[in-house]
Short mmCIF file of C-alpha atoms and ligand atoms in Angstrom, two decimals:
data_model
loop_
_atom_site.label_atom_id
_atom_site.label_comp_id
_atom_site.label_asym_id
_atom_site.label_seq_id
_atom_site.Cartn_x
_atom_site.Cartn_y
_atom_site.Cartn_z
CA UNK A 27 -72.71 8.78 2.75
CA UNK A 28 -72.90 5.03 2.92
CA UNK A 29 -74.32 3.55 6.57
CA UNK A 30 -74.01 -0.25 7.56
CA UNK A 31 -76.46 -1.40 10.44
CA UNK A 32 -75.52 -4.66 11.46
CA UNK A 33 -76.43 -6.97 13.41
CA UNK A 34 -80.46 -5.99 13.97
CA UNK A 35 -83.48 -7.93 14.20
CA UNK A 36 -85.11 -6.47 10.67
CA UNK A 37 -88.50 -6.44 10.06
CA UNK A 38 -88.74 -7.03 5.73
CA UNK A 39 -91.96 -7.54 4.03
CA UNK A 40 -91.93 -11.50 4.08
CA UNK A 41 -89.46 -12.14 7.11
CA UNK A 42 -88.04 -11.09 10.34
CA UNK A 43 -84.48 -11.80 10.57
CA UNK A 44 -80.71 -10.69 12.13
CA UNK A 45 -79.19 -9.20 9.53
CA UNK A 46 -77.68 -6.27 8.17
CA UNK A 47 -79.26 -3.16 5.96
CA UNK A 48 -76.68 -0.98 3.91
CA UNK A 49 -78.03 2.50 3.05
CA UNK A 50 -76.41 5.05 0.52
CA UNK A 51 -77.26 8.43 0.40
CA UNK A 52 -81.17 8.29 0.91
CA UNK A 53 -81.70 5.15 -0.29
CA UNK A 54 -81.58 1.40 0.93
CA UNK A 55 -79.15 -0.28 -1.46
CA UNK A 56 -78.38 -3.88 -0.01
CA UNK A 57 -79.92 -6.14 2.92
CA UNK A 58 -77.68 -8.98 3.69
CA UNK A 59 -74.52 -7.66 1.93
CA UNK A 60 -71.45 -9.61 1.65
CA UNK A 61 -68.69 -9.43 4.51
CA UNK A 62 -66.35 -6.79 2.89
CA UNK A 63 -67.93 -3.65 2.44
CA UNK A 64 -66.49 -0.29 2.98
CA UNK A 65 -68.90 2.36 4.68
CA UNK A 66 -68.56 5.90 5.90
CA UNK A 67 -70.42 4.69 9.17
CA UNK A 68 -70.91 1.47 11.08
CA UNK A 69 -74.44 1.39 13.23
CA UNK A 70 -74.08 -1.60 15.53
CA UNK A 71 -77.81 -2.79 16.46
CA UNK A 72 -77.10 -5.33 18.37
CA UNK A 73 -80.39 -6.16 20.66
CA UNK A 74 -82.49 -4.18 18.66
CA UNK A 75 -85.25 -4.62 16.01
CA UNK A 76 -85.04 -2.05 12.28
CA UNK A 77 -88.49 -1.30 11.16
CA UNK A 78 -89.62 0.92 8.85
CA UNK A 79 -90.34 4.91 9.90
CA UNK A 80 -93.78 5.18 10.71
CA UNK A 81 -96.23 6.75 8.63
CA UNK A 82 -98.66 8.78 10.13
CA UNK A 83 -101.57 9.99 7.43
CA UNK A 84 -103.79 12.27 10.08
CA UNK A 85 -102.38 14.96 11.66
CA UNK A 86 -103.17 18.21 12.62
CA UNK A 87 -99.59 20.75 13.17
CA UNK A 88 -101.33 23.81 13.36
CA UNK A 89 -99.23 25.90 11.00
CA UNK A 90 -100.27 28.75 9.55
CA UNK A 91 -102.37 30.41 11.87
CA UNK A 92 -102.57 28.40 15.07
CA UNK A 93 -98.91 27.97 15.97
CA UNK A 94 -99.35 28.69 19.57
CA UNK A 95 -101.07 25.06 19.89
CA UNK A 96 -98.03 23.26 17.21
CA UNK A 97 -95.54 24.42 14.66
CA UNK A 98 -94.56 22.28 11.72
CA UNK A 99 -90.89 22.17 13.23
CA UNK A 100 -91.86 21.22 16.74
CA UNK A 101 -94.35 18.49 15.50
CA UNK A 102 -91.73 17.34 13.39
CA UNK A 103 -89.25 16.69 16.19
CA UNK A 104 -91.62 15.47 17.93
CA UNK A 105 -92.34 12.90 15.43
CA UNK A 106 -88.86 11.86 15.14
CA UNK A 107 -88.70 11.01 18.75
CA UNK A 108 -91.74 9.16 17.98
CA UNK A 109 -90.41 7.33 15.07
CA UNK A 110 -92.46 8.85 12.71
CA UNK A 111 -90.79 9.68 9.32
CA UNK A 112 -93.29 10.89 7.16
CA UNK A 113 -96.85 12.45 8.05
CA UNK A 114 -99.72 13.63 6.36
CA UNK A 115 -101.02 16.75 7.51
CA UNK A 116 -105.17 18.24 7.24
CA UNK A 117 -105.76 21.29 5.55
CA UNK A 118 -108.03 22.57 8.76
CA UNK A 119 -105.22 25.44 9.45
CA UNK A 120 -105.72 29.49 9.28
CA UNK A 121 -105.96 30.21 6.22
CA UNK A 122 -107.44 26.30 4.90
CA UNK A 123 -105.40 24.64 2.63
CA UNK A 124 -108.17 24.27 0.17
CA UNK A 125 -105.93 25.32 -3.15
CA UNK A 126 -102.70 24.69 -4.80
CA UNK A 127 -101.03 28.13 -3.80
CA UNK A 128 -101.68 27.33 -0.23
CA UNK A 129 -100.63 23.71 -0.19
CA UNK A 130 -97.54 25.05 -1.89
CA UNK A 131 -97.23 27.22 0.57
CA UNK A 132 -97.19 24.59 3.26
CA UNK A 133 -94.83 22.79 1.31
CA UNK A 134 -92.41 25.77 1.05
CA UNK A 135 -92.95 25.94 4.82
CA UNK A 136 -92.73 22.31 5.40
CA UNK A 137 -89.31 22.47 3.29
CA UNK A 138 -88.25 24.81 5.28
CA UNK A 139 -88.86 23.72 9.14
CA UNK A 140 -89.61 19.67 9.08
CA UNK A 141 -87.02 17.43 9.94
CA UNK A 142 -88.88 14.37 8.89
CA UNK A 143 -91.04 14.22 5.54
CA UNK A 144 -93.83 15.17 4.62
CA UNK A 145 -97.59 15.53 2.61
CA UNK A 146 -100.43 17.63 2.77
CA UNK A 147 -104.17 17.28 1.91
CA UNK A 148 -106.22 19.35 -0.12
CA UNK A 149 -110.05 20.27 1.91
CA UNK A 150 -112.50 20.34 0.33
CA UNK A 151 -115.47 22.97 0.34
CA UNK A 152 -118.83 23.79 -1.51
CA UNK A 153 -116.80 25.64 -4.08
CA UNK A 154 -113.88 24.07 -5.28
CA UNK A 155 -114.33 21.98 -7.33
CA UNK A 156 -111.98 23.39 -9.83
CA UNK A 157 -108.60 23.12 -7.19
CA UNK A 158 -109.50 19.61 -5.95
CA UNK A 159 -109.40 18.24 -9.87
CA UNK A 160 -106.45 19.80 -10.30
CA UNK A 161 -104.59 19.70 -7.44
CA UNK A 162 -100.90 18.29 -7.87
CA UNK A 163 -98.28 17.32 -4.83
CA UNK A 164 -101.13 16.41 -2.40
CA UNK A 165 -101.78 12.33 -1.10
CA UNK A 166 -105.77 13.53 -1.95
CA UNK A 167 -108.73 15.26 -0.86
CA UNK A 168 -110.11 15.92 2.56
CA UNK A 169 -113.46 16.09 3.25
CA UNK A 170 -115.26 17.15 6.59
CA UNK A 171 -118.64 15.16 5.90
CA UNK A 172 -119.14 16.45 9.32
CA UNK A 173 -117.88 19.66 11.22
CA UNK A 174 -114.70 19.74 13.41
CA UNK A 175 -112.62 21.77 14.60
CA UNK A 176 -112.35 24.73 12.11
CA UNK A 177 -114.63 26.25 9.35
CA UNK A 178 -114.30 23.10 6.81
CA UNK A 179 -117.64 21.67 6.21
CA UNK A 180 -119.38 19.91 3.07
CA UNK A 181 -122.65 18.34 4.06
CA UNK A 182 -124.85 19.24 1.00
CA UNK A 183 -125.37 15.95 -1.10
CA UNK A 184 -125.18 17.94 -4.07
CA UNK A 185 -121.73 18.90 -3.56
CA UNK A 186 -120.51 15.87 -2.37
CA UNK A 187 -122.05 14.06 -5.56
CA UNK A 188 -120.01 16.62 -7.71
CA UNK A 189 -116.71 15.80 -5.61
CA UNK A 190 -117.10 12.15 -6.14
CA UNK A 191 -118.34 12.01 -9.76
CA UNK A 192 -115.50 15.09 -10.68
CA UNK A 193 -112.47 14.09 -8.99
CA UNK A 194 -109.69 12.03 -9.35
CA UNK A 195 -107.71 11.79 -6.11
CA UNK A 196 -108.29 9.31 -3.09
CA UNK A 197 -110.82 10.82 -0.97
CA UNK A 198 -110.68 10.72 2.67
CA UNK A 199 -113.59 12.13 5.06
CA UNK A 200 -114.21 12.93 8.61
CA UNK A 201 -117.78 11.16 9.16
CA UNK A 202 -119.71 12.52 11.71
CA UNK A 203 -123.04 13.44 10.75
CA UNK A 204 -123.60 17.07 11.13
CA UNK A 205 -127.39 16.71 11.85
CA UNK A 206 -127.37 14.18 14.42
CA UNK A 207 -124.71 16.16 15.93
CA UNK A 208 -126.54 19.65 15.85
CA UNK A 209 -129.68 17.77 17.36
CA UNK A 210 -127.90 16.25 19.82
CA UNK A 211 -126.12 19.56 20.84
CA UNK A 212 -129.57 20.81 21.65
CA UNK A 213 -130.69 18.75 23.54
CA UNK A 214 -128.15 18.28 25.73
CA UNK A 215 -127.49 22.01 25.40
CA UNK A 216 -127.64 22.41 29.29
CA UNK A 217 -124.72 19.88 30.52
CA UNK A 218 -121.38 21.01 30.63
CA UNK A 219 -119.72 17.46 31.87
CA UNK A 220 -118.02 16.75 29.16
CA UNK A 221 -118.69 12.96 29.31
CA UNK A 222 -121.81 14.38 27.27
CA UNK A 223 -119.26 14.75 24.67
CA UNK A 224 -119.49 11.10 23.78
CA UNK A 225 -123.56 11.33 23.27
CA UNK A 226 -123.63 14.28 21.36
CA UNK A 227 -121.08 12.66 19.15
CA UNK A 228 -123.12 9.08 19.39
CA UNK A 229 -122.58 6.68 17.84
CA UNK A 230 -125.28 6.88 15.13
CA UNK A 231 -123.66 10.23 14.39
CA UNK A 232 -120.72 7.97 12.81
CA UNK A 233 -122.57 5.67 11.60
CA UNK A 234 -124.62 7.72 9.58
CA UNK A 235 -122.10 9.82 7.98
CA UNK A 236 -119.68 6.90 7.28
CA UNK A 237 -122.99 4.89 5.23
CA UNK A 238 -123.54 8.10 3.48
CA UNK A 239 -119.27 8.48 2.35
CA UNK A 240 -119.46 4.59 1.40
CA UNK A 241 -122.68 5.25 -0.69
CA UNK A 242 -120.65 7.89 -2.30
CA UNK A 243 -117.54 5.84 -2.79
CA UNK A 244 -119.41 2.50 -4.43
CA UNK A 245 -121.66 4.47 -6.74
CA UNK A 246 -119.26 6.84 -8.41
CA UNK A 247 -116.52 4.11 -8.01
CA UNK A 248 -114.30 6.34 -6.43
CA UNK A 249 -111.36 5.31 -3.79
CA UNK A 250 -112.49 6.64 -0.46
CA UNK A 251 -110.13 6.09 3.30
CA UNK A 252 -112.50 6.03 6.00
CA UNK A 253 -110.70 8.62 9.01
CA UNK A 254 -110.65 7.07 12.61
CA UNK A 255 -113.03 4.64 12.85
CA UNK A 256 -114.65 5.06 16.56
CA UNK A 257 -117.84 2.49 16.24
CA UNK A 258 -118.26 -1.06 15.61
CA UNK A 259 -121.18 -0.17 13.88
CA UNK A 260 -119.13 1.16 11.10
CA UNK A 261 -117.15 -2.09 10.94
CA UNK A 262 -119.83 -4.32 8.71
CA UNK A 263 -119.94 -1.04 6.45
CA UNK A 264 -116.28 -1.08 5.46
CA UNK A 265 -115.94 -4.78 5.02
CA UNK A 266 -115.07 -6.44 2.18
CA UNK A 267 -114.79 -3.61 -0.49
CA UNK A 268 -111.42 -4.78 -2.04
CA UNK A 269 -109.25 -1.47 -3.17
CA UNK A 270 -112.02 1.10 -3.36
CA UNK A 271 -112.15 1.64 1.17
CA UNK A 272 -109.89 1.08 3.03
CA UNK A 273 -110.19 2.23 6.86
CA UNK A 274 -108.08 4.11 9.38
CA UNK A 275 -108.05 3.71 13.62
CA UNK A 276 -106.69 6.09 16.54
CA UNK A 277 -104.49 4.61 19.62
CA UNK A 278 -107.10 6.78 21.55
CA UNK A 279 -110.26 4.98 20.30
CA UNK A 280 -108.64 1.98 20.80
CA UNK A 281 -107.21 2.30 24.81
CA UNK A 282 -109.90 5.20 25.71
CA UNK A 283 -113.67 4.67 26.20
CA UNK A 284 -115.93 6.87 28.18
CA UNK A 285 -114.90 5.48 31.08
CA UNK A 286 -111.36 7.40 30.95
CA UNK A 287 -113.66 11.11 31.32
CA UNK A 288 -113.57 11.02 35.12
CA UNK A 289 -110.16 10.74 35.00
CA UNK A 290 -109.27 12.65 32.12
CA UNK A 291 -112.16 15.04 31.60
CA UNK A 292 -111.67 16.57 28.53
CA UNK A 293 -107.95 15.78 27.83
CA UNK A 294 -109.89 12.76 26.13
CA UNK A 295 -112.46 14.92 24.07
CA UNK A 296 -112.38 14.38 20.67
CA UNK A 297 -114.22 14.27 17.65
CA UNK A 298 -115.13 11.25 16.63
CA UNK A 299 -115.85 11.10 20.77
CA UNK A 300 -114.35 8.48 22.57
CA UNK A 301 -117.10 4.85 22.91
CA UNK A 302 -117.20 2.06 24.74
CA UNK A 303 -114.96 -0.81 26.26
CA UNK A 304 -117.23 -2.81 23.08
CA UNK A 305 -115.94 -0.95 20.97
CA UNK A 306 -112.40 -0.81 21.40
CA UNK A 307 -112.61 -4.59 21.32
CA UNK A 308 -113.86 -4.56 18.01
CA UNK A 309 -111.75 -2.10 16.77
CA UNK A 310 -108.82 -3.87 17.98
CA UNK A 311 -110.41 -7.42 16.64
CA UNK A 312 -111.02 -5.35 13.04
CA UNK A 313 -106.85 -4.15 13.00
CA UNK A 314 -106.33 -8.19 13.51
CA UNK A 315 -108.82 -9.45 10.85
CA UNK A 316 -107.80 -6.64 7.87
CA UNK A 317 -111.09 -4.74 8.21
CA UNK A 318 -109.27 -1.68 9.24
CA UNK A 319 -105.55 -1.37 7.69
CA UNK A 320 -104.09 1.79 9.17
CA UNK A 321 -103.34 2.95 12.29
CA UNK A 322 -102.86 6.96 12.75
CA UNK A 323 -102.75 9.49 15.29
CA UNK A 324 -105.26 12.69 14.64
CA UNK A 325 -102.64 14.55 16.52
CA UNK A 326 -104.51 17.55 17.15
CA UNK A 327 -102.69 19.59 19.80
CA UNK A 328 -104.35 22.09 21.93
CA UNK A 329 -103.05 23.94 25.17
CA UNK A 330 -103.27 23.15 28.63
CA UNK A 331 -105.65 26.20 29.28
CA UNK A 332 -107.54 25.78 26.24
CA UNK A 333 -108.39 22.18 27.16
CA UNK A 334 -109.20 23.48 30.96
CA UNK A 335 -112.28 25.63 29.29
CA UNK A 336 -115.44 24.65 30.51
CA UNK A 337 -116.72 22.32 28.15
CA UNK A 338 -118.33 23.40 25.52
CA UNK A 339 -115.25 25.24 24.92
CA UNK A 340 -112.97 23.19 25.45
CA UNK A 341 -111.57 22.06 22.04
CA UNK A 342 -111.61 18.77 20.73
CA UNK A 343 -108.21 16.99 20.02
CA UNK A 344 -105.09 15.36 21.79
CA UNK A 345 -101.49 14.73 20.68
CA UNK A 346 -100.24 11.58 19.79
CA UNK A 347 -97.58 11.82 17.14
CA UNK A 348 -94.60 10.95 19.34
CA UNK A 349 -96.31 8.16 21.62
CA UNK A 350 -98.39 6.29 19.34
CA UNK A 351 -95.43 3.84 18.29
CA UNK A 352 -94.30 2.98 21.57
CA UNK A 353 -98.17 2.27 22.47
CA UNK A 354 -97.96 -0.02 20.09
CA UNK A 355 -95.07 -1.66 21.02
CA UNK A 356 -96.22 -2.13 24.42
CA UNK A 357 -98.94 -3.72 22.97
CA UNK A 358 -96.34 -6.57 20.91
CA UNK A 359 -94.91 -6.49 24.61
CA UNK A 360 -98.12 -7.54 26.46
CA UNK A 361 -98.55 -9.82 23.72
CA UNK A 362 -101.67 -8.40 22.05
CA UNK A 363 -100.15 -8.38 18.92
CA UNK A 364 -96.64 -8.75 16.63
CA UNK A 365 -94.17 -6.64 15.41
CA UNK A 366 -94.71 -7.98 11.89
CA UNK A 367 -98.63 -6.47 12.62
CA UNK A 368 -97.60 -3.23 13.37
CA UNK A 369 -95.13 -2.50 10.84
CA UNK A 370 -98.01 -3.88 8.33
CA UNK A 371 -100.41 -1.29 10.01
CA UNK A 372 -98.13 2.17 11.19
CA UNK A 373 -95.88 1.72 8.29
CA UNK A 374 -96.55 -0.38 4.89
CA UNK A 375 -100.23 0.04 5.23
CA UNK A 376 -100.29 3.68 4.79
CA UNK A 377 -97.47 4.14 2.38
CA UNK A 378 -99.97 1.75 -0.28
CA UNK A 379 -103.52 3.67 0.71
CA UNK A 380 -101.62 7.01 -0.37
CA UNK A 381 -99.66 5.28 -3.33
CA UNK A 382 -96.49 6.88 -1.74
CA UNK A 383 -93.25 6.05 -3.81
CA UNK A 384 -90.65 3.45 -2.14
CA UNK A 385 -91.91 4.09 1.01
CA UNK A 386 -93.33 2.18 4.26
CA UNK A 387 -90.86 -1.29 3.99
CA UNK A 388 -87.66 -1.80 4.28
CA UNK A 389 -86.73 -3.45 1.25
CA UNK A 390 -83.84 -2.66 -1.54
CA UNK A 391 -84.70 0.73 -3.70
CA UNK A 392 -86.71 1.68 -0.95
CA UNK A 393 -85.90 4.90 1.10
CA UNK A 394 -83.74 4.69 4.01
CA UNK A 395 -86.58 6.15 6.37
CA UNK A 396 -85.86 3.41 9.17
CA UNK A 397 -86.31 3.17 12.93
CA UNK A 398 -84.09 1.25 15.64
CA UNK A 399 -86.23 -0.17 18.05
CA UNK A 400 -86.10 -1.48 21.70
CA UNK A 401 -88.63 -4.37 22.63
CA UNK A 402 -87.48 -4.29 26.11
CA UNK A 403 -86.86 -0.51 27.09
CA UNK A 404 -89.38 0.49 30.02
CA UNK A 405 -90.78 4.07 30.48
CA UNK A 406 -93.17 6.66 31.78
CA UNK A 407 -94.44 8.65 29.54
CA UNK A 408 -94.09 12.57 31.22
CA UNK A 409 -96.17 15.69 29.97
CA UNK A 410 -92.84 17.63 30.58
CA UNK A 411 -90.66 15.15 28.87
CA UNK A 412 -93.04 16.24 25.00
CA UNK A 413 -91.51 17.57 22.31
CA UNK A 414 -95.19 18.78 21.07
CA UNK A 415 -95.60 22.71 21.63
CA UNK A 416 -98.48 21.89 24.05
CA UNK A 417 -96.18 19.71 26.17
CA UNK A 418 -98.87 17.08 27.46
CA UNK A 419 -100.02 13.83 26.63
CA UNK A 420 -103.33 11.91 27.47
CA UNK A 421 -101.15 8.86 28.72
CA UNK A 422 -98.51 11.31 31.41
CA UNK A 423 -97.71 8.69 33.50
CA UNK A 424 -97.98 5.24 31.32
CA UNK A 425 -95.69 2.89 31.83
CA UNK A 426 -94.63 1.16 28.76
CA UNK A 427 -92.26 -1.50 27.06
CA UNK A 428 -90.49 -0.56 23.40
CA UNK A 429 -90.02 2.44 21.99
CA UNK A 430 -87.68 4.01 19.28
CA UNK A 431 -83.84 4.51 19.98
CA UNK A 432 -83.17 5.90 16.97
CA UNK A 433 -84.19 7.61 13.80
CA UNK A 434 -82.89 7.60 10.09
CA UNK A 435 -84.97 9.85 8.04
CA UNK A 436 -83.76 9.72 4.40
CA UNK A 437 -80.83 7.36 5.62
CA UNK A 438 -80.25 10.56 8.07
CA UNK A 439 -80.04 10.09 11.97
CA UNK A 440 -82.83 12.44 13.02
CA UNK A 441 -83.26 11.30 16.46
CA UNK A 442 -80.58 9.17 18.84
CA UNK A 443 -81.36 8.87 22.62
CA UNK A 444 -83.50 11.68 23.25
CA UNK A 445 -81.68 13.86 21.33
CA UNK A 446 -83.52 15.62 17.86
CA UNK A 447 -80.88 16.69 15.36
CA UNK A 448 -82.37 20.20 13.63
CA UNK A 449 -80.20 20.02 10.97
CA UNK A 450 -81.53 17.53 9.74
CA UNK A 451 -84.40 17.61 6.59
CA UNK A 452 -87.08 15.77 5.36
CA UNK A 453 -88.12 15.56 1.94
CA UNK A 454 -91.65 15.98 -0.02
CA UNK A 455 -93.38 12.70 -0.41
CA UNK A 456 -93.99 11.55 -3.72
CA UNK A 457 -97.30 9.99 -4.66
CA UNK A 458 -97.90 8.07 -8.06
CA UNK A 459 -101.68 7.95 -8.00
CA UNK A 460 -101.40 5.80 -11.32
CA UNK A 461 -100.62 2.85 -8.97
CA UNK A 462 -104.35 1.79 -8.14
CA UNK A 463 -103.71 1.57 -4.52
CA UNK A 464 -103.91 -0.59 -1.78
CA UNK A 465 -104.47 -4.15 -2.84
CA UNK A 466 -103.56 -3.65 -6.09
CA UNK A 467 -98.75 -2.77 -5.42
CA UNK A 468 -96.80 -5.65 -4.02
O1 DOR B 514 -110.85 16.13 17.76
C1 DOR B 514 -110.49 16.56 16.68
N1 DOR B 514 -109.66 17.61 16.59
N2 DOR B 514 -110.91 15.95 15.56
C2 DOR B 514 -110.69 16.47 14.35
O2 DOR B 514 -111.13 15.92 13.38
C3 DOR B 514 -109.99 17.76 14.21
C4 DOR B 514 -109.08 17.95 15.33
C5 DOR B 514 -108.48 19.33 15.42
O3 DOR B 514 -108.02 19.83 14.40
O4 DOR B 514 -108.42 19.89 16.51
#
């Protein structure tokens, strides 16, 4: 099947210009092709921008064993309304993905349901060693430095040294520091406001366990991506270390701060907590100066009635997936940012931390994982208009500018005016961790 999309505003690597993207089969074959060309189907773009499909690296779908909060197929659709191609999923599910059989499994699974593409991590835990230095078909290794949601937990130093020093694969780590948390939850064991949320979770918590992951990754020289960054104070630790860390924001710790509780109570608790208005300025400032690269959800549905628990209980996580690139537009809209920026930071970004192959640009030999976008379109988003299982969203009721139109996933229309089409498949993503990384593929 050979697909001509002409006339579109196209966001490449070097330029954004009108002009027209020829895909065959899954593949982009030809950008600027000569007049005469005969295709199976004619996509007429006028008005609108092609970007790349969005890649999201951190999300939670919940499948196997919590697939009343998420399924892989309904976060997948969900995604494709979002504009998000290809995702990277945590191995936090029932049973952990913490070996090859079960991250086959999820693959199988994954295969199976998803109708965009996909990856899995491997988590790490005191004991296994063995899987995580020879795990194959995974973007790397997961560690929770701190405790989240789940059972996953490596805090002793003496495991962590052996994970670093042993292991091959990228390493990426949820840094909250379990001690500071555990004191924290003592002392403030008698208030059940969940604004408390955000000092249990302090900001020294981060801190702490992000200097410890960064001590890891420089001494045993091993490539480390720091998960959601939610302080500045972590900002002057992941500076200027070249291809070994890179670094990894959330829209919600970027347009939430503490402030948002009253209103939102605990549809806004997550771990790493939600900070200040200071700190979502300099989180924003590090996306625009190239201290932080990638921009990623945490999509980490929960129900209604779970998340109306009485905090403690109440769980920690919100969705995201299908929002977070029309947040981002809105923000080229209000000016904040360009286009150009978020592509670099939702799409090509991701695909080089990962070493995913021909992925995140749109660019000839590349696949044909591509998104039409409207700069202009205005909308609300509505809890009862999401595609995620738990059908709400921390921003019911936004008003935004830009979102996606449509969807190619594997130079397949996935999603076209609201509509998902099931039918549809995405593929495995292939890594080639050979590449060196970030800095070092064009
Ligand atoms: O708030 C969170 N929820 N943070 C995480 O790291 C995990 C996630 C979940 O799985 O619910």
């Amino acid at each position: 099947m050979k697909t001509l999309i002409k006339n579109a505003t196209v966001v490449t690597p070097t330029e954004t210009l009108q002009t027209s993207v020829v895909v065959d089969g899954t593949k982009i074959v030809d950008i600027n092709p000569a007049m005469q060309l005969s295709v199976d189907e004619t996509i007429d773009a006028t008005g609108l921008h092609l970007i790349p499909g969005v890649i999201d690296d951190q999300v939670h779908f919940r499948e196997p064993g919590f697939e009343h909060k998420e399924d892989l197929r309904t976060a997948s659709f969900a995604c494709a309304k979002g504009g998000v191609t290809s995702f990277l999923e945590m191995p936090n599910t029932n049973p952990n993905t913490t070996n090859q059989q079960r991250l086959n499994e999820k693959l199988q699974l994954a295969s199976d349901k998803c109708v965009v593409n996909y990856g899995f991590y491997i988590g790490a835990t005191t004991d296994n060693l063995d899987e995580l230095v020879a795990a194959q078909r995974t973007p790397g290794i997961k560690i929770f430095i701190g405790s989240s949601t789940g059972n996953l937990l490596v805090d002793e130093q003496a495991a962590l040294e052996r994970i670093f020093a042993e292991t091959t694969l990228p390493i990426t780590a949820h840094c909250e520091d379990e001690t500071t948390v555990r004191a924290n939850t003592a002392k403030y064991a008698d208030i059940h406001d969940v604004a408390i949320h955000s000092q249990i979770r302090d900001h020294a918590a981060a801190e702490i366990a992000t200097r410890r992951s960064l001590d890891l990754a420089k001494r045993h020289r091993h490539r480390f991506h720091v998960l959601h960054v939610s302080t500045a104070n972590e900002l002057p630790l992941i500076a200027n270390h070249g291809n070994l860390i890179t670094a990894e924001v959330c829209p919600h710790h970027l347009f939430f701060n503490i402030d948002d509780y009253a209103r939102l109570g605990s549809l806004v608790q997550m771990n790493p907590s939600i900070k200040n208005k200071v700190d979502n300025q300099a989180l924003w400032q590090a996306l625009l100066d190239g201290t932080i690269q990638v921009i990623a959800t945490d999509h980490a549905p929960h129900t209604l009635e779970e998340k109306d628990q009485p905090y403690p209980k109440s769980p920690s996580g919100l969705p995201a997936v299908e929002n977070s690139l029309a947040l981002m537009l809105n923000q080229v809209a209000l000016g904040n940012c360009s286009l150009q920026q978020v592509v670099q930071w939702m799409c090509d970004a991701p695909a080089r931390v990962w070493d995913m192959l021909d992925k995140g640009r749109i660019q000839v030999g590349y696949d044909a994982d591509l998104v039409l976008v409207d700069l202009e379109r205005k909308h609300v988003i509505r809890n009862e208009q999401q595609l995620t299982k738990c059908r709400w969203s921390p921003w019911d009721g936004a008003e935004l500018t830009g979102c996606a139109v449509r969807t190619l996933v594997m130079g397949q229309t996935v999603y076209r005016d609201g509509q998902v089409d099931g039918d549809v498949r995405g593929h495995e993503i292939q890594f080639d961790h050979q590449r060196g990384g970030f800095w070092a593929t064009t």
